[in-house]
XYZ file of C-alpha atoms in Angstrom:
474
model
C -11.391 22.839 -28.505
C -8.899 22.071 -25.741
C -8.565 18.486 -24.519
C -8.508 17.423 -20.856
C -7.633 14.030 -19.433
C -9.965 13.467 -16.479
C -8.578 10.850 -14.080
C -11.438 9.340 -12.096
C -10.981 7.527 -8.789
C -13.097 7.224 -5.667
C -13.665 10.232 -3.450
C -14.064 13.923 -4.167
C -17.210 15.634 -5.460
C -19.663 13.404 -7.359
C -18.116 12.470 -10.701
C -21.359 13.190 -12.556
C -21.341 16.761 -11.271
C -17.639 17.338 -11.906
C -17.599 15.711 -15.325
C -20.421 17.934 -16.552
C -18.484 21.072 -15.645
C -15.167 19.943 -17.092
C -16.933 18.933 -20.316
C -18.374 22.453 -20.599
C -14.790 23.775 -20.871
C -13.009 21.148 -22.964
C -13.216 17.830 -24.772
C -12.935 15.233 -22.009
C -11.023 11.986 -22.249
C -11.821 9.906 -19.176
C -9.313 7.552 -17.567
C -11.211 5.520 -14.960
C -9.101 4.058 -12.161
C -12.307 3.129 -10.299
C -15.617 1.895 -11.633
C -18.001 4.661 -12.638
C -21.215 4.791 -10.572
C -24.062 3.181 -12.535
C -26.063 6.399 -12.249
C -23.510 8.354 -14.337
C -22.045 5.734 -16.686
C -24.450 6.466 -19.546
C -24.010 10.222 -19.216
C -20.238 9.799 -19.241
C -20.452 7.909 -22.538
C -22.338 10.846 -24.024
C -20.123 13.611 -22.637
C -16.665 12.112 -23.099
C -14.621 11.960 -26.290
C -13.181 8.668 -25.017
C -13.325 6.459 -21.942
C -10.526 4.097 -20.949
C -10.916 1.947 -17.862
C -7.816 0.705 -16.075
C -10.053 -2.029 -14.673
C -10.405 -3.600 -18.127
C -6.727 -4.480 -18.475
C -5.326 -7.912 -17.551
C -5.008 -8.315 -13.795
C -7.882 -5.951 -13.052
C -5.822 -3.111 -11.609
C -4.770 -1.509 -14.866
C -1.401 -0.602 -13.367
C 1.176 -1.981 -10.980
C 2.401 -0.261 -7.848
C 6.147 -0.257 -7.497
C 8.036 -1.543 -4.452
C 8.799 0.955 -1.747
C 12.151 2.278 -0.682
C 13.499 3.375 -4.079
C 14.008 6.844 -5.526
C 11.048 9.175 -5.769
C 10.657 8.566 -9.491
C 10.429 4.813 -8.901
C 7.889 5.286 -6.143
C 5.410 6.796 -8.629
C 5.239 3.488 -10.466
C 3.234 2.512 -13.485
C 0.222 4.654 -12.595
C 2.060 7.861 -13.428
C 3.247 6.283 -16.669
C -0.294 5.177 -17.461
C -1.609 8.719 -16.965
C 1.278 10.271 -18.880
C 0.933 7.903 -21.839
C -2.819 8.395 -22.070
C -2.491 12.181 -21.891
C -0.032 12.089 -24.776
C -2.247 9.755 -26.787
C -5.200 12.135 -26.650
C -3.152 15.343 -26.865
C -4.373 16.641 -23.502
C -3.581 20.225 -22.562
C -4.403 19.500 -18.903
C -4.777 16.528 -16.586
C -7.315 16.815 -13.782
C -8.496 14.705 -10.872
C -10.694 15.467 -7.888
C -9.881 12.279 -5.982
C -7.641 12.337 -2.932
C -6.212 8.976 -3.934
C -4.963 10.102 -7.356
C -3.782 13.649 -6.563
C -0.062 12.891 -6.249
C 0.109 10.677 -9.319
C -1.703 13.283 -11.435
C 0.588 16.021 -10.127
C 3.655 14.011 -11.120
C 2.210 13.132 -14.530
C 1.429 16.805 -15.174
C 4.978 17.730 -14.189
C 6.412 15.208 -16.642
C 4.151 16.516 -19.373
C 5.072 20.153 -18.697
C 1.472 20.999 -17.771
C 0.044 23.022 -14.902
C -0.577 20.999 -11.757
C -0.068 20.830 -8.021
C 3.675 20.498 -8.545
C 6.416 18.357 -7.004
C 5.306 19.218 -3.452
C 1.895 17.562 -3.889
C 2.885 14.670 -1.610
C 3.208 17.135 1.290
C -0.540 17.725 1.035
C -1.259 13.990 0.934
C 1.129 12.158 3.280
C 0.211 13.426 6.745
C 3.734 12.690 8.028
C 5.343 14.986 5.451
C 2.601 17.557 5.956
C 3.085 17.825 9.693
C 6.866 17.882 9.381
C 6.622 20.822 6.947
C 4.291 22.683 9.299
C 6.602 22.001 12.196
C 9.446 23.655 10.283
C 7.262 26.721 9.642
C 5.862 27.043 13.163
C 2.253 26.256 12.205
C 0.118 25.445 15.292
C -0.799 21.764 15.220
C -1.030 18.741 17.537
C 2.159 17.069 18.732
C 2.711 13.962 16.610
C 4.927 11.029 15.698
C 5.148 9.017 12.475
C 4.844 5.262 13.049
C 5.287 2.224 10.809
C 5.046 -0.637 13.311
C 3.751 -1.491 16.762
C 7.087 -0.857 18.456
C 7.235 2.687 17.069
C 3.658 3.303 18.186
C 4.456 2.131 21.700
C 7.476 4.445 21.867
C 5.419 7.355 20.545
C 2.681 6.688 23.090
C 5.290 6.911 25.856
C 6.461 10.313 24.567
C 3.068 11.937 23.888
C 0.164 12.725 26.197
C -3.041 10.672 26.166
C -5.619 10.614 24.708
C -4.058 10.012 21.302
C -5.421 9.647 17.790
C -3.946 7.000 15.503
C -4.693 7.409 11.808
C -3.334 6.349 8.456
C -0.886 8.765 6.851
C -2.687 8.330 3.509
C -6.332 7.948 4.542
C -9.354 10.149 3.845
C -12.867 10.332 5.275
C -11.748 9.536 8.841
C -10.993 5.958 7.832
C -8.958 3.868 10.317
C -9.090 6.513 13.052
C -8.568 5.059 16.520
C -8.639 6.938 19.823
C -6.121 5.566 22.326
C -7.104 6.480 25.865
C -4.164 4.802 27.595
C -1.213 2.413 27.198
C -3.429 -0.673 27.448
C -5.232 0.244 24.196
C -2.167 0.717 21.978
C -1.867 -2.838 20.667
C -5.556 -3.232 19.770
C -5.677 0.213 18.120
C -2.739 -0.740 15.930
C -4.346 -4.032 14.924
C -7.719 -2.491 14.129
C -6.367 0.485 12.157
C -4.263 -1.764 9.924
C -7.206 -4.104 9.434
C -9.510 -1.270 8.361
C -6.967 0.143 5.923
C -6.645 -3.266 4.286
C -10.438 -3.484 4.008
C -10.620 0.042 2.568
C -8.047 -0.807 -0.083
C -10.286 -3.632 -1.292
C -13.133 -1.112 -1.625
C -10.954 1.294 -3.631
C -10.514 3.823 -0.826
C -6.733 3.786 -0.696
C -3.715 5.598 -2.122
C -3.170 4.519 -5.713
C 0.443 5.368 -6.461
C 2.504 3.912 -3.595
C 2.557 0.223 -2.746
C 2.281 -0.406 0.974
C 0.842 3.020 1.780
C -1.691 1.269 4.030
C 1.194 0.513 6.417
C 2.066 4.180 7.073
C 0.514 5.776 10.158
C 0.736 8.855 12.315
C -0.232 9.241 15.964
C -0.980 12.634 17.493
C -2.310 14.258 20.607
C -5.992 15.193 20.554
C -6.549 18.934 20.713
C -9.664 20.098 22.552
C -12.146 22.329 20.762
C -14.712 24.939 21.747
C -17.351 25.675 19.105
C -19.422 27.971 21.337
C -16.855 30.791 21.214
C -16.738 30.872 17.408
C -20.195 30.342 15.900
C -23.343 32.449 15.724
C -25.753 29.791 16.998
C -25.679 26.334 18.546
C -25.253 22.824 17.150
C -21.970 23.421 15.349
C -18.858 21.258 15.449
C -15.561 22.633 16.751
C -13.733 22.891 13.426
C -14.080 24.424 9.983
C -12.517 23.950 6.595
C -11.183 26.756 4.434
C -11.969 26.049 0.790
C -9.608 27.618 -1.696
C -7.285 27.297 -4.661
C -3.612 27.869 -5.408
C -2.898 29.856 -8.578
C 0.735 29.701 -9.700
C 1.800 29.374 -6.056
C -0.571 32.064 -4.721
C -3.251 30.897 -2.269
C -6.750 32.259 -2.976
C -9.325 31.557 -0.236
C -12.907 31.056 -1.408
C -15.037 30.517 1.716
C -15.412 28.628 4.976
C -17.393 25.424 5.464
C -18.744 24.597 8.901
C -19.545 21.231 10.465
C -21.930 19.631 12.854
C -20.268 17.655 15.672
C -18.501 14.525 14.481
C -19.507 10.973 15.333
C -16.930 9.192 17.503
C -14.094 8.990 16.937
C -14.017 11.771 14.295
C -16.359 10.787 11.462
C -17.913 13.788 9.745
C -21.687 13.869 9.847
C -22.540 17.126 8.054
C -20.850 19.981 6.205
C -22.487 23.399 5.848
C -21.759 26.323 3.518
C -21.232 29.008 4.649
C -19.858 28.613 8.174
C -21.672 30.969 10.550
C -18.630 32.709 12.029
C -18.109 36.440 12.399
C -15.881 38.454 10.093
C -13.040 38.940 12.585
C -12.921 35.225 13.394
C -13.073 34.323 9.708
C -10.141 36.603 8.915
C -8.013 34.914 11.568
C -8.978 31.455 10.351
C -8.220 32.315 6.727
C -4.835 33.751 7.624
C -3.842 30.525 9.381
C -5.029 28.533 6.371
C -2.895 30.757 4.132
C 0.206 30.141 6.245
C -0.492 26.399 6.227
C -0.934 26.152 2.458
C 2.018 28.434 1.729
C 4.261 26.211 3.859
C 3.642 23.288 1.505
C 4.808 24.993 -1.705
C 1.900 23.973 -3.959
C 1.567 25.370 -7.493
C -1.887 24.934 -9.100
C -4.575 22.993 -7.263
C -7.721 23.225 -5.218
C -7.263 23.266 -1.443
C -9.260 22.046 1.533
C -7.760 22.984 4.914
C -9.297 21.822 8.194
C -8.722 23.894 11.335
C -9.680 23.028 14.918
C -11.216 25.900 16.881
C -10.355 26.092 20.575
C -11.047 28.202 23.626
C -9.708 31.741 23.960
C -9.157 32.089 20.225
C -6.725 29.181 19.926
C -6.538 27.307 16.624
C -4.770 24.164 15.463
C -4.426 22.930 11.882
C -5.755 19.411 11.369
C -4.748 18.818 7.740
C -4.925 20.195 4.238
C -5.322 18.652 0.791
C -4.270 19.602 -2.738
C -7.824 19.235 -4.037
C -11.277 20.638 -3.429
C -13.410 19.400 -0.536
C -15.198 16.108 -1.048
C -18.818 14.999 -0.734
C -21.053 17.930 -1.801
C -18.791 20.810 -0.728
C -18.195 22.050 -4.279
C -21.866 21.853 -5.387
C -22.845 23.624 -2.152
C -20.445 26.475 -2.953
C -21.903 26.782 -6.444
C -25.436 26.894 -5.063
C -24.696 29.446 -2.337
C -22.075 31.669 -3.955
C -22.623 31.021 -7.667
C -19.033 29.863 -8.224
C -18.363 26.894 -10.504
C -15.053 25.852 -8.906
C -14.629 22.822 -11.182
C -15.071 24.851 -14.355
C -12.908 27.712 -13.113
C -10.117 25.354 -12.109
C -10.281 23.623 -15.493
C -9.859 27.028 -17.140
C -6.883 27.692 -14.876
C -5.146 24.441 -15.831
C -5.742 25.252 -19.493
C -3.851 28.534 -19.084
C -6.774 30.851 -18.433
C -7.226 33.428 -15.693
C -10.591 32.770 -14.014
C -11.974 35.423 -11.674
C -11.307 33.860 -8.288
C -12.756 35.853 -5.364
C -10.549 38.706 -4.172
C -11.183 37.595 -0.572
C -12.839 34.769 1.301
C -16.598 35.049 0.883
C -18.742 35.425 4.015
C -22.323 34.605 5.056
C -23.155 38.144 3.998
C -22.155 37.263 0.411
C -24.272 34.112 0.349
C -27.671 33.445 -1.149
C -29.064 31.139 1.513
C -27.139 28.115 2.756
C -26.581 24.486 1.797
C -25.555 21.396 3.731
C -24.784 17.748 3.099
C -25.535 15.036 5.642
C -23.869 11.627 5.790
C -26.457 9.054 6.856
C -24.944 6.795 9.512
C -26.748 4.269 11.711
C -26.292 6.317 14.880
C -28.469 8.716 16.836
C -27.601 12.356 17.415
C -25.661 11.459 20.546
C -23.596 8.893 18.625
C -25.301 5.808 20.079
C -26.139 3.034 17.580
C -29.602 2.392 16.239
C -31.164 -0.564 18.144
C -32.409 -2.264 14.970
C -31.240 -2.624 11.390
C -33.016 -0.647 8.668
C -33.160 -0.570 4.884
C -32.223 2.439 2.796
C -35.245 4.190 1.292
C -34.304 7.571 -0.245
C -37.876 8.336 -1.333
C -39.099 7.961 2.235
C -36.288 10.195 3.505
C -37.235 13.000 1.111
C -40.959 12.549 1.681
C -40.892 12.349 5.483
C -37.912 14.501 6.485
C -38.935 16.976 9.225
C -37.421 20.049 7.584
C -38.492 23.643 8.010
C -40.657 25.698 5.692
C -38.586 26.961 2.790
C -35.994 24.193 3.056
C -35.619 21.541 0.358
C -34.002 18.107 0.659
C -32.624 15.725 -1.957
C -30.704 12.443 -1.838
C -27.478 12.204 -3.857
C -28.013 8.885 -5.616
C -24.452 8.595 -6.870
C -23.146 8.720 -3.297
C -25.816 6.519 -1.689
C -26.612 2.841 -1.423
C -29.100 1.267 -3.855
C -32.755 1.419 -2.814
C -33.640 -1.300 -0.330
C -30.056 -2.069 0.657
C -29.492 -2.759 4.377
C -28.066 0.244 6.219
C -24.595 -0.780 7.456
C -23.842 -1.017 11.141
C -21.732 2.016 12.024
C -18.110 1.067 12.597
C -16.128 3.815 14.364
C -12.882 2.582 12.828
C -14.274 2.464 9.280
C -15.780 5.956 9.445
C -17.598 7.054 6.297
C -17.093 3.602 4.745
C -20.241 2.573 6.667
C -22.484 5.358 5.371
C -25.872 4.563 3.850
C -26.491 7.731 1.902
C -25.793 11.397 1.353
C -28.464 14.082 1.648
C -28.303 17.628 0.274
C -30.298 20.403 1.910
C -30.961 23.985 0.822
C -32.184 26.530 3.364
C -32.416 30.242 4.010
C -29.433 30.482 6.370
C -26.742 28.273 7.952
C -28.535 27.867 11.287
C -31.578 26.502 9.481
C -29.416 23.749 8.007
C -28.185 22.802 11.486
C -31.776 22.776 12.763
C -33.095 20.635 9.911
C -30.244 18.136 9.979
C -30.536 17.754 13.760
C -34.216 16.915 13.352
C -33.539 14.563 10.434
C -30.878 12.605 12.319
C -33.345 12.038 15.157
C -36.124 11.000 12.758
C -34.246 8.630 10.444
C -34.823 5.428 12.479
C -38.569 6.140 12.324
C -38.499 7.070 8.624
C -36.500 4.127 7.269
C -38.191 0.709 7.124
C -36.958 -1.958 9.503
C -34.917 -4.759 7.975
C -36.985 -7.664 9.306
C -34.567 -10.229 7.877
C -31.775 -8.988 10.129
C -33.602 -8.166 13.361
C -31.874 -6.360 16.181
C -28.137 -5.923 16.267
C -27.784 -4.557 19.788
């Protein structure tokens, strides 16, 4: 049986889900760069041929990040060496990760080992500065931007670009450290807060793992306006989509489109829905732009997740792409709706197989129903904060959710707070770091998911018990 080194870090699809599907294809040796969720630790022991935790080594990190400014090989640091050495020890025929924070290190380790992987251009799908520069060279429509590393550079960029602006970390994920800058007077505070949040995220494990000082790299860009009404069949949708796909030996293969509900300010994702309810002509145009965007980065073998802003009069602008599959429950949703095990198929691909990827991007007409995931945040549908603090109660959410007939709701325990834990106050700068839980809904069609999630968001403050020890926060 083939052997796979599975590198686990925070982010991506739930590790319990992904691990099960990799283990169905190969003997799994797990290298944990982050602590395994308690809900899957026992199952991992049963499914894996070995488990090595980088957290168990002296110093707690398991590896050291190298100083910045040296050659590219030096920048990879001890993490790449750790992955490479462990892969050789177990005789792995492939190295896989589904975490944004480990993608580049795994790509470099695979390259050193002579194995299939995202390739030497993986950093272009991770560092937003490199990504946007590559798209600029290829004429891909995107917001005007500037890379910034200090306050002085941000102030110069703000003088050159048009407000409002969005400041974000070049290496972040999940809308962490996003700050909207409405005018010159907000530049200094935005810079302070974004850097503060990135430092806090690093302590939680939500930070790039292979480059020391990555939390200091930022990009500022103009905010492109969107217009969901011209694109979707129905109301309640957000003004952007993501194209889920894969690159096979340099050839981009689109799988489907995921839609969104409107984000919570500044740009925190609230819900993702598979499939996106757009017409065939619109989908073809969106997929073609995603293809151009992925091709411009020169990736080799990896999943892809490309976000595209939808504007008025058919205009589109690429937000970003990633050399991995979509996070949260995107991959399980695709399996439920389209019957495609992307994790298993991609594992086969890395092992030298030729899985049957779709010949074209799948549409709502190809789907069996629809599925959505909802991030539980302490805000109402209009984005205003809940007036009181509450405690997380997943059983009450499932029992009392006002969903339609034929819909089913579950709470993803691995991605949610423990029962009874106080629901965090929503912090616009921290984004998804302040989530309480993740809900998964199955319904008959995409618009039903939007309907049910809209109702659930409104009902959550009434469903969840009040945290009487905390009282009001407003």
